[in-house]
Amino acid sequence: MSLESAVVQPAPASGASGPGRVGGAPRPGRIVLHAVLILLSLLMVAPFVWMVLTSLKSHAEVMSYPPTILPSVWQWVNYPDALAFAPFGTYFRNSLVIAVSHTVINVVLAAMAGYALARLPFRGRSVLLMLVLATMMIPTFTKIVPQYLLAKTMPLFGGNDFLGRGGSGWLDSWWGLIVPGAVTPLAIFLFRQFYLSLPRELEEAGRLDGLGEFGIFARVMTPLMKPAIATVALITFENSWNNFVWPLIVTRSVDLRVIQVGLAAFQQTDATLWEYMMAGTVLATVPMIVLFLFTQRYFVQGFATAGIK
Amino acid sequence: MAAPAVAPPTARPAVGAHRRRRSLGGDRRRAAYLMLAPAVLHLAWWIGIPTVATFVLAFTRYDILAGTMSWAGLDNFVAIFRDPLWWKAIGNTVVYTFFTVPVAMAVAVVIAVLLNTKLRARAWYRTAVFMPHITATVAIALVWMWMFEPNIGLFNWVLSLFGVRGPAWTSDPAWAMTSVILMSVWKGIGLKMVIYLAALQGIPSDLYEAAEIDGAGPVRRFFAITLPLLGPATFFVLVISLIDSFQVFEQFYVLTPEGGPANATTVMTYEIYKSAFQRFDMSTASAQSMVLFAFLLVLTIVGRRFTGRDDVA
């Protein structure tokens, strides 16, 4: 379940396990190679390490110069203190609620749509597929202004009348945070690709057993799609958890801030409390890192299948 | 709804034994529509309508407070192109892209080639390089902000060990853009490396064996075999990187708030954000969005022509 096994695609035609130096480089070359790679890896990981180390130092130690590498006293109390100082716990919970909602909604709705696009015949199927692909390429900033206006003018919400006038609609509400980004064209496309790969005989066997189309979808085909579901679920969760611009513009109240927005706001007001800020960034990054370490294969599969994020 | 006794005119005569076959196509079509409806309506509402609406808003004067709208023709476009700050934003976006994309690509291809050899612990190296890609940009930007801190930050301390007096990084107009570029290169390497790695798997190893027998060293093999055969992947990586780069927002917002010192890091997305959500001038923001969209459209089309493949395949 490593990044390796996912990137190494079904054995290349040549049969060799890799196109590099198959026999192995001579020893000195190998040592240099490892040295270079270790140095590079350290450069990539250093900011994460520095984040964690800073989050465990006392304020005096953080502000002292020259900086120390390891905390002289490991201040685990920084975490409860940071949570008491700024509502990082609330932010964390909000992010979690939104990411889980997005994941569940996206997996269910996109799986159905992807299945229909892959396996059910209907008029206009290829046109619809092209449209879904087209929506995938619309950049965030090309649609964000009207999305905001749509959320603001949602009729009968947030004090709006039935024409959507007068109030704030879905702005600063769970609706506005969750609904607009809940379904992604990327997920539909990924599901379509995965459903296409299932054999036709299964579908027909289900039909002979008297299952309806929904039965075939839910009880025959989808149970075989666990890796695909994991891939889409993880990518959805990651994008939702890391999302910043939309939550930034639709929320105002502190209670509804997600962790990324909360951190940015904390930086603007308390920029010198680096140890608390780093405790907050640990809370914002570690869940994704842990998830990634255990499920790398699915992440990479998703990126390889989609090509783009 | 109670069915009327009269059979609908389109119904075929056979009932009973033939019922299943007769209704199969209809069942499947109906199922397809039902399964598609929620997702398609969602996309139409939240992506379809907004995309069209941006185009319309860009040609109107829309007052969000009064709720009034009037036709403006090209006025919004004339106005933004008379605004020196918008030109500065375009320039900054191009500069950022010009320095971020090629550097990250060069580093990514070298790492991918190094990691494509059979090595112990290579999964660890790959994980380390890919990790920045999956973590939140905002959180990571804060960590870099802390490393960039001019007086007690990590970078200037390390530089001082070599006797170099480091700059004020994000708050110095001469260095602010460089700071964001450094972070973005670091963050962008992982995804590019993964795409390159996948492409490298497709290069047959006998080519290398033949080259080795002919006495080509590793550097020669890289330039004579690897790089040419990575051509399609390179264009693909280039196009998605350019598109991502033109849409960059978070690291600028966090590392250099307010568009940076002396607008040194005002990029197009930041200007759009400011027009729309600080000045609530939705028409100007839409016109600016259309310009950004035009850049991305051209990049996509050019990229597709060169790569000869669909963006999403």
XYZ file of C-alpha atoms in Angstrom:
622
model
C 0.000 0.000 0.000
C 2.793 2.387 -0.763
C 3.129 5.175 -3.226
C 5.440 2.820 -5.042
C 2.880 0.123 -5.724
C 0.463 2.666 -7.091
C 2.864 4.397 -9.401
C 4.288 1.169 -10.751
C 1.515 0.497 -13.201
C 0.549 -2.986 -14.346
C 3.893 -4.546 -15.250
C 5.388 -2.806 -18.277
C 5.451 -4.758 -21.515
C 9.199 -5.222 -21.382
C 8.757 -7.282 -18.267
C 11.488 -5.532 -16.353
C 10.507 -4.010 -13.055
C 11.806 -0.592 -13.968
C 13.475 1.099 -16.870
C 16.298 2.437 -14.764
C 19.555 0.721 -14.070
C 18.065 -2.713 -13.603
C 21.277 -4.387 -12.610
C 21.939 -1.730 -9.995
C 24.510 1.019 -10.086
C 28.025 0.522 -8.775
C 28.368 1.094 -5.053
C 29.821 4.613 -4.941
C 27.146 5.857 -7.343
C 24.524 4.317 -5.149
C 25.807 6.064 -2.062
C 25.834 9.432 -3.828
C 22.307 8.764 -5.086
C 21.077 7.991 -1.582
C 22.841 11.047 -0.220
C 21.164 13.294 -2.786
C 17.759 11.748 -2.159
C 18.090 11.941 1.606
C 19.042 15.609 1.346
C 16.077 16.316 -0.946
C 13.662 14.437 1.315
C 14.924 16.381 4.300
C 14.333 19.660 2.450
C 10.782 18.563 1.643
C 10.029 17.419 5.187
C 11.873 20.179 7.071
C 8.955 22.663 7.169
C 6.711 19.993 8.709
C 9.338 19.151 11.306
C 9.924 22.834 12.092
C 6.161 23.317 12.469
C 5.893 20.517 15.035
C 9.036 21.554 16.926
C 7.907 25.176 17.147
C 4.497 24.127 18.408
C 6.221 22.454 21.367
C 8.456 25.326 22.487
C 7.749 27.940 25.130
C 6.967 31.459 23.937
C 10.294 32.730 25.322
C 12.184 30.024 23.478
C 10.347 30.730 20.207
C 11.210 34.414 20.455
C 14.852 33.871 21.368
C 17.745 34.124 18.959
C 19.561 32.128 17.797
C 16.767 29.558 17.492
C 17.106 26.185 19.148
C 16.409 23.074 17.110
C 14.758 20.932 19.775
C 12.591 22.465 22.497
C 14.571 22.720 25.733
C 11.369 21.787 27.566
C 8.689 20.042 25.528
C 5.629 22.235 26.029
C 2.810 19.785 25.327
C 0.608 22.222 27.201
C 0.806 24.511 24.135
C -1.940 22.478 22.512
C -4.603 22.874 25.213
C -3.420 26.483 25.654
C -3.761 27.221 21.941
C -7.241 25.667 21.927
C -8.186 27.904 24.841
C -6.662 30.997 23.252
C -8.303 30.664 19.821
C -11.240 28.411 18.928
C -9.098 26.037 16.862
C -11.217 23.171 18.220
C -14.366 24.699 16.741
C -12.588 25.365 13.448
C -11.356 21.785 13.379
C -14.838 20.429 14.039
C -16.351 22.641 11.328
C -13.780 21.487 8.790
C -14.458 17.898 9.747
C -18.240 18.247 9.440
C -17.917 19.886 6.030
C -15.312 17.478 4.677
C -17.313 14.448 5.804
C -20.554 15.877 4.362
C -18.861 16.639 1.060
C -17.348 13.186 0.920
C -20.626 11.372 1.597
C -22.708 13.519 -0.775
C -20.125 13.438 -3.539
C -19.555 9.687 -3.360
C -23.287 8.902 -3.455
C -24.397 11.386 -6.119
C -21.299 11.164 -8.308
C -21.319 7.349 -8.202
C -24.910 7.303 -9.469
C -24.149 9.820 -12.194
C -20.904 8.119 -13.165
C -22.665 4.773 -13.343
C -25.393 6.150 -15.592
C -22.807 7.770 -17.865
C -20.761 4.596 -18.057
C -23.343 1.848 -18.302
C -26.852 3.046 -19.069
C -27.933 3.956 -22.597
C -29.919 7.151 -23.031
C -30.188 9.860 -25.587
C -27.638 12.651 -25.242
C -25.212 10.600 -23.199
C -22.071 11.691 -25.012
C -23.180 15.335 -25.025
C -23.775 15.157 -21.287
C -20.375 13.600 -20.745
C -18.745 16.404 -22.719
C -20.606 18.944 -20.599
C -19.422 17.316 -17.383
C -15.853 17.377 -18.682
C -16.274 21.022 -19.650
C -17.444 21.992 -16.150
C -14.314 20.327 -14.831
C -12.174 22.875 -16.645
C -13.946 25.991 -15.416
C -11.479 27.755 -13.135
C -12.551 28.691 -9.600
C -12.306 32.428 -10.166
C -14.432 32.291 -13.319
C -17.508 31.227 -11.401
C -16.968 32.444 -7.874
C -18.734 35.829 -8.151
C -22.073 34.432 -9.388
C -21.784 31.478 -6.990
C -21.601 33.998 -4.195
C -24.591 35.893 -5.616
C -26.576 32.644 -5.964
C -25.852 31.766 -2.352
C -26.757 35.270 -1.220
C -30.078 35.298 -3.072
C -31.264 31.834 -2.077
C -35.008 32.393 -1.681
C -36.600 32.043 1.754
C -33.271 31.568 3.551
C -31.464 33.986 5.851
C -34.293 36.515 5.831
C -34.730 36.506 2.050
C -38.183 36.832 0.486
C -39.321 34.303 -2.110
C -37.430 36.213 -4.808
C -34.246 36.059 -2.795
C -34.216 39.710 -1.789
C -33.637 41.399 1.513
C -31.537 38.975 3.521
C -28.282 37.111 3.405
C -29.565 33.802 1.985
C -27.083 31.004 2.457
C -24.232 33.322 3.378
C -22.787 32.536 6.781
C -24.687 29.255 7.082
C -23.977 25.549 6.938
C -26.011 25.433 3.717
C -23.661 27.844 2.007
C -20.598 26.013 3.278
C -21.742 22.545 2.298
C -24.125 22.563 -0.663
C -22.353 24.559 -3.420
C -19.207 22.431 -3.489
C -20.862 19.142 -2.661
C -20.766 17.532 -6.102
C -17.628 17.697 -8.231
C -17.397 16.888 -11.939
C -14.042 15.244 -11.255
C -15.725 12.650 -9.032
C -18.362 11.921 -11.685
C -15.655 11.505 -14.287
C -13.543 9.237 -12.049
C -16.536 7.053 -11.229
C -17.421 6.809 -14.909
C -13.904 5.618 -15.714
C -13.998 3.028 -12.947
C -17.491 1.722 -13.799
C -16.495 1.362 -17.458
C -13.945 -1.229 -16.448
C -16.469 -3.672 -14.945
C -17.494 -6.638 -17.142
C -20.837 -6.565 -18.872
C -21.688 -10.135 -17.801
C -22.166 -9.031 -14.194
C -24.793 -6.538 -15.181
C -26.619 -9.162 -17.245
C -26.442 -11.741 -14.457
C -28.099 -9.233 -12.148
C -30.792 -8.582 -14.710
C -31.488 -12.305 -15.100
C -31.842 -12.545 -11.351
C -34.641 -10.018 -11.645
C -32.904 -7.012 -10.200
C -33.975 -3.562 -11.342
C -31.448 -1.030 -12.619
C -30.983 0.482 -9.155
C -30.534 -2.996 -7.710
C -27.832 -3.784 -10.253
C -26.115 -0.493 -9.472
C -26.354 -0.768 -5.706
C -26.024 -4.496 -5.101
C -23.963 -5.884 -7.972
C -21.699 -3.230 -9.436
C -20.949 -0.773 -6.640
C -19.788 -3.369 -4.097
C -16.996 -4.171 -6.578
C -15.903 -0.551 -6.640
C -14.410 -0.229 -3.168
C -10.998 0.994 -4.389
C -12.705 3.541 -6.634
C -14.897 4.735 -3.783
C -11.836 5.053 -1.564
C -10.055 7.073 -4.248
C -12.913 9.495 -4.804
C -13.655 9.747 -1.088
C -10.057 10.616 -0.232
C -9.662 13.185 -2.983
C -12.972 14.794 -2.032
C -12.042 14.846 1.635
C -8.619 16.320 0.896
C -9.971 19.067 -1.361
C -12.718 19.928 1.078
C -10.436 19.970 4.108
C -7.870 22.137 2.310
C -10.403 24.485 0.700
C -9.977 28.117 1.607
C -11.445 30.652 -0.814
C -15.093 29.597 -0.685
C -15.344 29.305 3.129
C -13.474 32.603 3.355
C -16.049 34.491 1.310
C -19.287 32.864 2.474
C -18.707 32.953 6.224
C -18.409 35.845 8.580
C -19.057 34.462 12.045
C -16.325 32.801 14.066
C -18.604 29.815 14.851
C -18.673 28.822 11.196
C -15.018 29.298 10.358
C -13.163 26.335 8.960
C -9.654 25.658 10.165
C -7.850 27.144 7.147
C -9.799 30.406 7.422
C -9.408 30.412 11.212
C -5.630 30.101 10.868
C -5.451 32.940 8.365
C -7.519 35.126 10.696
C -5.336 34.187 13.664
C -2.246 35.189 11.706
C -3.701 38.619 11.024
C -4.405 39.339 14.683
C -1.849 37.404 16.727
C 1.070 36.948 14.383
C 3.705 36.788 17.079
C 2.221 33.845 18.964
C 4.068 31.475 16.667
C 3.834 28.498 19.012
C 0.022 28.695 19.050
C -0.121 29.283 15.335
C 2.074 26.265 14.723
C -0.122 24.199 17.049
C -3.035 25.278 14.855
C -1.239 24.358 11.649
C -0.400 20.965 13.117
C -4.135 20.462 13.698
C -4.801 21.554 10.119
C -2.178 19.414 8.396
C -1.639 16.301 10.487
C -5.033 14.674 9.778
C -4.350 14.850 6.033
C -0.797 13.573 6.435
C -1.880 10.628 8.561
C -4.701 9.799 6.162
C -2.279 10.045 3.271
C 0.352 7.826 4.861
C -2.165 5.013 5.224
C -3.934 5.413 1.901
C -1.278 6.645 -0.517
C -2.215 4.103 -3.133
C -5.699 5.537 -3.559
C -4.526 9.128 -3.681
C -2.012 8.402 -6.387
C -4.491 6.275 -8.296
C -6.823 9.237 -8.325
C -4.170 11.646 -9.578
C -2.988 9.164 -12.175
C -6.536 8.487 -13.419
C -7.547 12.094 -13.541
C -4.257 13.589 -14.564
C -5.361 16.846 -13.074
C -6.603 17.768 -9.675
C -51.740 7.942 -10.620
C -54.418 5.464 -11.737
C -53.740 4.124 -15.212
C -56.522 4.703 -17.679
C -58.059 1.599 -19.231
C -56.953 2.644 -22.695
C -53.458 1.485 -23.514
C -51.085 4.280 -24.513
C -50.706 4.344 -28.292
C -46.995 3.618 -28.230
C -47.318 0.485 -26.109
C -46.429 -2.674 -27.940
C -49.018 -5.445 -27.881
C -47.172 -8.124 -25.966
C -47.635 -8.209 -22.221
C -46.672 -11.058 -19.876
C -43.807 -13.074 -21.273
C -42.395 -10.197 -23.278
C -42.921 -7.585 -20.648
C -39.383 -7.593 -19.334
C -37.761 -7.187 -22.735
C -40.227 -4.579 -23.876
C -39.636 -2.345 -20.890
C -35.899 -2.908 -20.545
C -34.798 0.056 -22.646
C -37.323 2.335 -20.987
C -36.393 1.135 -17.518
C -32.763 1.746 -18.139
C -33.360 5.168 -19.623
C -35.579 6.141 -16.709
C -33.005 4.818 -14.242
C -30.308 6.812 -16.013
C -32.263 10.048 -15.762
C -33.051 9.454 -12.091
C -29.470 8.641 -11.242
C -28.120 11.616 -13.146
C -30.652 14.184 -11.996
C -29.206 15.209 -8.595
C -25.610 15.556 -9.769
C -26.424 17.171 -13.100
C -28.838 19.675 -11.583
C -26.222 20.516 -8.975
C -23.538 21.122 -11.593
C -25.922 23.110 -13.773
C -26.910 25.321 -10.847
C -23.522 25.822 -9.191
C -21.178 25.710 -12.195
C -23.255 26.099 -15.378
C -25.281 29.143 -14.390
C -22.351 30.911 -12.664
C -20.083 30.485 -15.677
C -22.650 32.023 -18.009
C -23.494 34.663 -15.419
C -19.877 35.806 -15.125
C -19.859 36.426 -18.854
C -23.071 38.473 -18.621
C -22.060 40.393 -15.484
C -18.820 41.440 -17.119
C -20.827 43.505 -19.627
C -23.159 45.089 -17.083
C -23.124 47.549 -14.238
C -24.471 45.618 -11.280
C -25.096 47.311 -7.956
C -25.243 44.594 -5.326
C -26.725 46.864 -2.651
C -29.500 48.376 -4.765
C -29.924 45.196 -6.779
C -29.981 47.154 -10.030
C -28.315 46.177 -13.270
C -27.714 48.077 -16.486
C -25.899 47.344 -19.710
C -22.311 48.563 -19.761
C -20.966 47.176 -22.995
C -17.183 47.104 -22.875
C -16.918 49.772 -20.170
C -15.750 47.347 -17.488
C -13.008 46.024 -19.725
C -11.924 49.516 -20.718
C -11.829 50.450 -17.032
C -9.734 47.497 -15.879
C -7.231 47.949 -18.694
C -6.857 51.601 -17.736
C -6.056 50.500 -14.210
C -2.273 50.243 -13.753
C -2.789 47.880 -10.828
C -4.547 45.352 -13.070
C -1.610 45.440 -15.496
C 0.690 45.004 -12.517
C -1.417 42.004 -11.430
C -1.125 40.443 -14.889
C 2.607 41.096 -14.883
C 3.069 39.615 -11.416
C 1.059 36.518 -12.369
C 3.251 36.015 -15.433
C 6.463 36.563 -13.458
C 5.316 34.140 -10.762
C 4.436 31.532 -13.384
C 7.655 32.060 -15.336
C 9.822 31.366 -12.306
C 7.722 28.751 -10.529
C 6.657 26.351 -13.244
C 9.951 25.598 -15.052
C 11.956 25.346 -11.834
C 9.495 22.966 -10.177
C 9.312 20.919 -13.387
C 13.083 20.623 -13.683
C 13.436 19.537 -10.073
C 10.500 17.137 -10.420
C 11.882 15.401 -13.502
C 15.296 14.943 -11.904
C 13.773 13.488 -8.738
C 11.489 11.237 -10.767
C 14.442 9.860 -12.742
C 16.488 9.326 -9.581
C 13.558 7.568 -7.932
C 12.913 5.392 -10.938
C 15.929 3.265 -10.138
C 15.522 0.242 -7.912
C 16.389 1.590 -4.511
C 15.793 0.618 -0.970
C 13.553 3.159 0.805
C 12.401 4.735 -2.432
C 8.794 4.643 -1.215
C 9.939 6.850 1.655
C 11.593 9.346 -0.649
C 8.501 9.508 -2.835
C 6.257 10.023 0.166
C 8.438 12.862 1.416
C 8.369 14.627 -1.944
C 4.618 14.170 -2.424
C 3.586 15.180 1.097
C 3.504 18.963 0.498
C 1.032 18.447 -2.326
C -1.693 16.949 -0.149
C -1.405 19.388 2.749
C -3.413 22.600 2.965
C -1.776 25.558 1.253
C -2.889 28.029 3.907
C -1.461 26.040 6.812
C 1.774 25.371 4.959
C 2.088 29.020 3.964
C 1.912 29.945 7.662
C 4.780 27.581 8.381
C 6.816 29.232 5.626
C 5.856 32.630 6.974
C 7.389 31.559 10.272
C 10.530 30.281 8.538
C 10.749 33.594 6.624
C 10.527 35.632 9.837
C 13.360 38.153 9.377
C 14.759 38.355 12.914
C 14.258 34.961 14.531
C 13.191 32.820 11.557
C 14.885 29.666 10.380
C 16.055 30.923 6.981
C 17.921 33.980 8.149
C 19.485 32.021 10.985
C 20.768 29.372 8.552
C 22.029 32.142 6.247
C 23.771 33.819 9.176
C 25.729 30.608 9.763
C 27.293 31.267 6.363
C 27.831 34.901 7.209
C 24.983 36.096 5.017
C 22.572 38.704 6.283
C 19.146 37.559 5.068
C 16.500 39.916 3.686
C 13.170 40.772 5.265
C 11.669 38.206 2.837
C 7.898 38.694 2.643
C 7.882 42.345 3.710
C 10.652 43.520 1.386
C 9.269 44.521 -2.051
C 12.390 43.138 -3.688
C 12.040 39.745 -2.035
C 8.296 39.227 -1.496
C 7.696 37.570 -4.859
C 10.788 35.413 -4.438
C 9.462 34.237 -1.068
C 6.157 33.081 -2.541
C 7.925 31.462 -5.484
C 10.227 29.497 -3.161
C 7.270 28.098 -1.249
C 5.310 27.332 -4.407
C 8.187 25.453 -6.005
C 8.516 23.364 -2.866
C 4.780 22.640 -2.825
C 4.460 21.976 -6.552
C 7.209 19.414 -7.049
C 5.270 16.425 -5.696
C 2.407 16.277 -8.182
C 4.718 16.837 -11.146
C 7.026 14.112 -9.902
C 4.174 11.608 -9.640
C 3.076 12.291 -13.227
C 6.672 11.990 -14.445
C 7.115 8.748 -12.512
C 4.038 7.271 -14.160
C 5.379 8.328 -17.567
C 8.815 6.855 -16.842
C 7.224 3.464 -16.261
C 6.270 3.459 -19.912
C 9.833 3.768 -21.244
C 11.074 0.301 -22.236
C 14.230 -0.710 -20.382
C 15.935 -2.307 -23.414
C 16.570 1.210 -24.720
C 18.719 1.883 -21.666
C 20.419 -1.490 -21.906
C 21.309 -0.846 -25.541
C 22.599 2.618 -24.703
C 24.652 1.237 -21.854
C 26.243 -1.358 -24.146
C 27.068 1.480 -26.542
C 28.867 3.133 -23.659
C 26.469 5.993 -22.871
C 26.826 7.270 -19.331
C 23.888 8.188 -17.088
C 23.887 11.860 -18.107
C 24.008 10.989 -21.812
C 21.209 8.429 -21.320
C 19.094 11.036 -19.577
C 19.393 13.567 -22.397
C 19.328 11.081 -25.281
C 16.567 8.743 -24.131
C 14.678 9.827 -21.051
C 14.041 13.464 -21.823
C 12.869 12.991 -25.452
C 10.591 10.108 -24.480
C 9.114 12.187 -21.672
C 8.028 14.806 -24.205
C 4.259 14.197 -24.023
C 4.337 13.982 -20.227
C 6.350 17.188 -20.094
C 3.778 19.093 -22.104
C 1.000 17.665 -19.990
C 2.741 18.687 -16.777
C 3.484 22.096 -18.275
C -0.146 22.767 -19.168
C -1.643 21.744 -15.839
C 1.108 23.643 -14.010
C 0.492 26.822 -16.012
C -3.235 26.590 -15.356
C -2.679 26.019 -11.627
C -0.154 28.812 -11.522
C -2.500 31.389 -13.047
C -5.078 30.494 -10.400
C -2.745 30.674 -7.417
C -4.249 32.548 -4.479
C -3.738 31.110 -1.003
C 0.018 31.503 -0.619
C -0.174 35.116 -1.778
C -3.085 35.822 0.553
C -1.235 34.403 3.563
C 2.446 35.169 2.933
C 1.986 38.672 1.538
C -1.350 40.075 2.756
C -2.855 43.132 1.027
C -1.101 42.349 -2.244
C 2.332 42.504 -0.705
C 4.622 45.426 -0.004
C 4.078 48.129 -2.679
C 1.772 45.736 -4.582
C 4.823 43.616 -5.313
C 2.777 40.426 -5.149
C -0.649 41.518 -6.347
C -1.737 38.728 -8.706
C -4.842 38.482 -10.905
C -6.800 36.267 -8.500
C -6.079 38.667 -5.657
C -7.378 41.627 -7.663
C -10.545 39.661 -8.505
C -10.975 38.794 -4.842
C -10.523 42.417 -3.843
C -12.943 43.759 -6.482
C -15.631 41.241 -5.603
C -15.408 40.719 -1.872
C -13.838 43.865 -0.492
C -15.259 46.516 -2.828
C -18.316 44.412 -3.786
C -17.905 45.576 -7.367
C -19.146 42.368 -8.982
C -19.089 43.721 -12.542
C -15.429 44.666 -12.426
C -14.590 41.369 -10.755
C -16.446 39.521 -13.522
C -14.598 41.398 -16.251
C -11.306 40.560 -14.540
C -12.431 36.938 -14.226
C -13.095 36.852 -17.953
C -9.557 38.044 -18.664
C -8.155 35.331 -16.408
C -10.434 32.821 -18.097
C -9.191 33.934 -21.527
C -5.572 33.354 -20.450
C -6.456 29.881 -19.184
C -8.445 29.037 -22.295
C -5.532 29.938 -24.550
C -3.123 27.933 -22.387
C -5.476 24.939 -22.468
C -5.949 25.046 -26.230
C -2.256 25.517 -26.961
C -1.450 22.761 -24.506
C -3.919 20.366 -26.032
C -2.574 21.019 -29.504
C 0.941 20.215 -28.370
C 0.141 17.264 -26.152
C -2.337 15.858 -28.614
C -4.465 14.543 -25.802
C -7.482 15.492 -23.820
C -6.789 17.340 -20.584
C -8.622 14.819 -18.555
C -7.768 11.544 -20.258
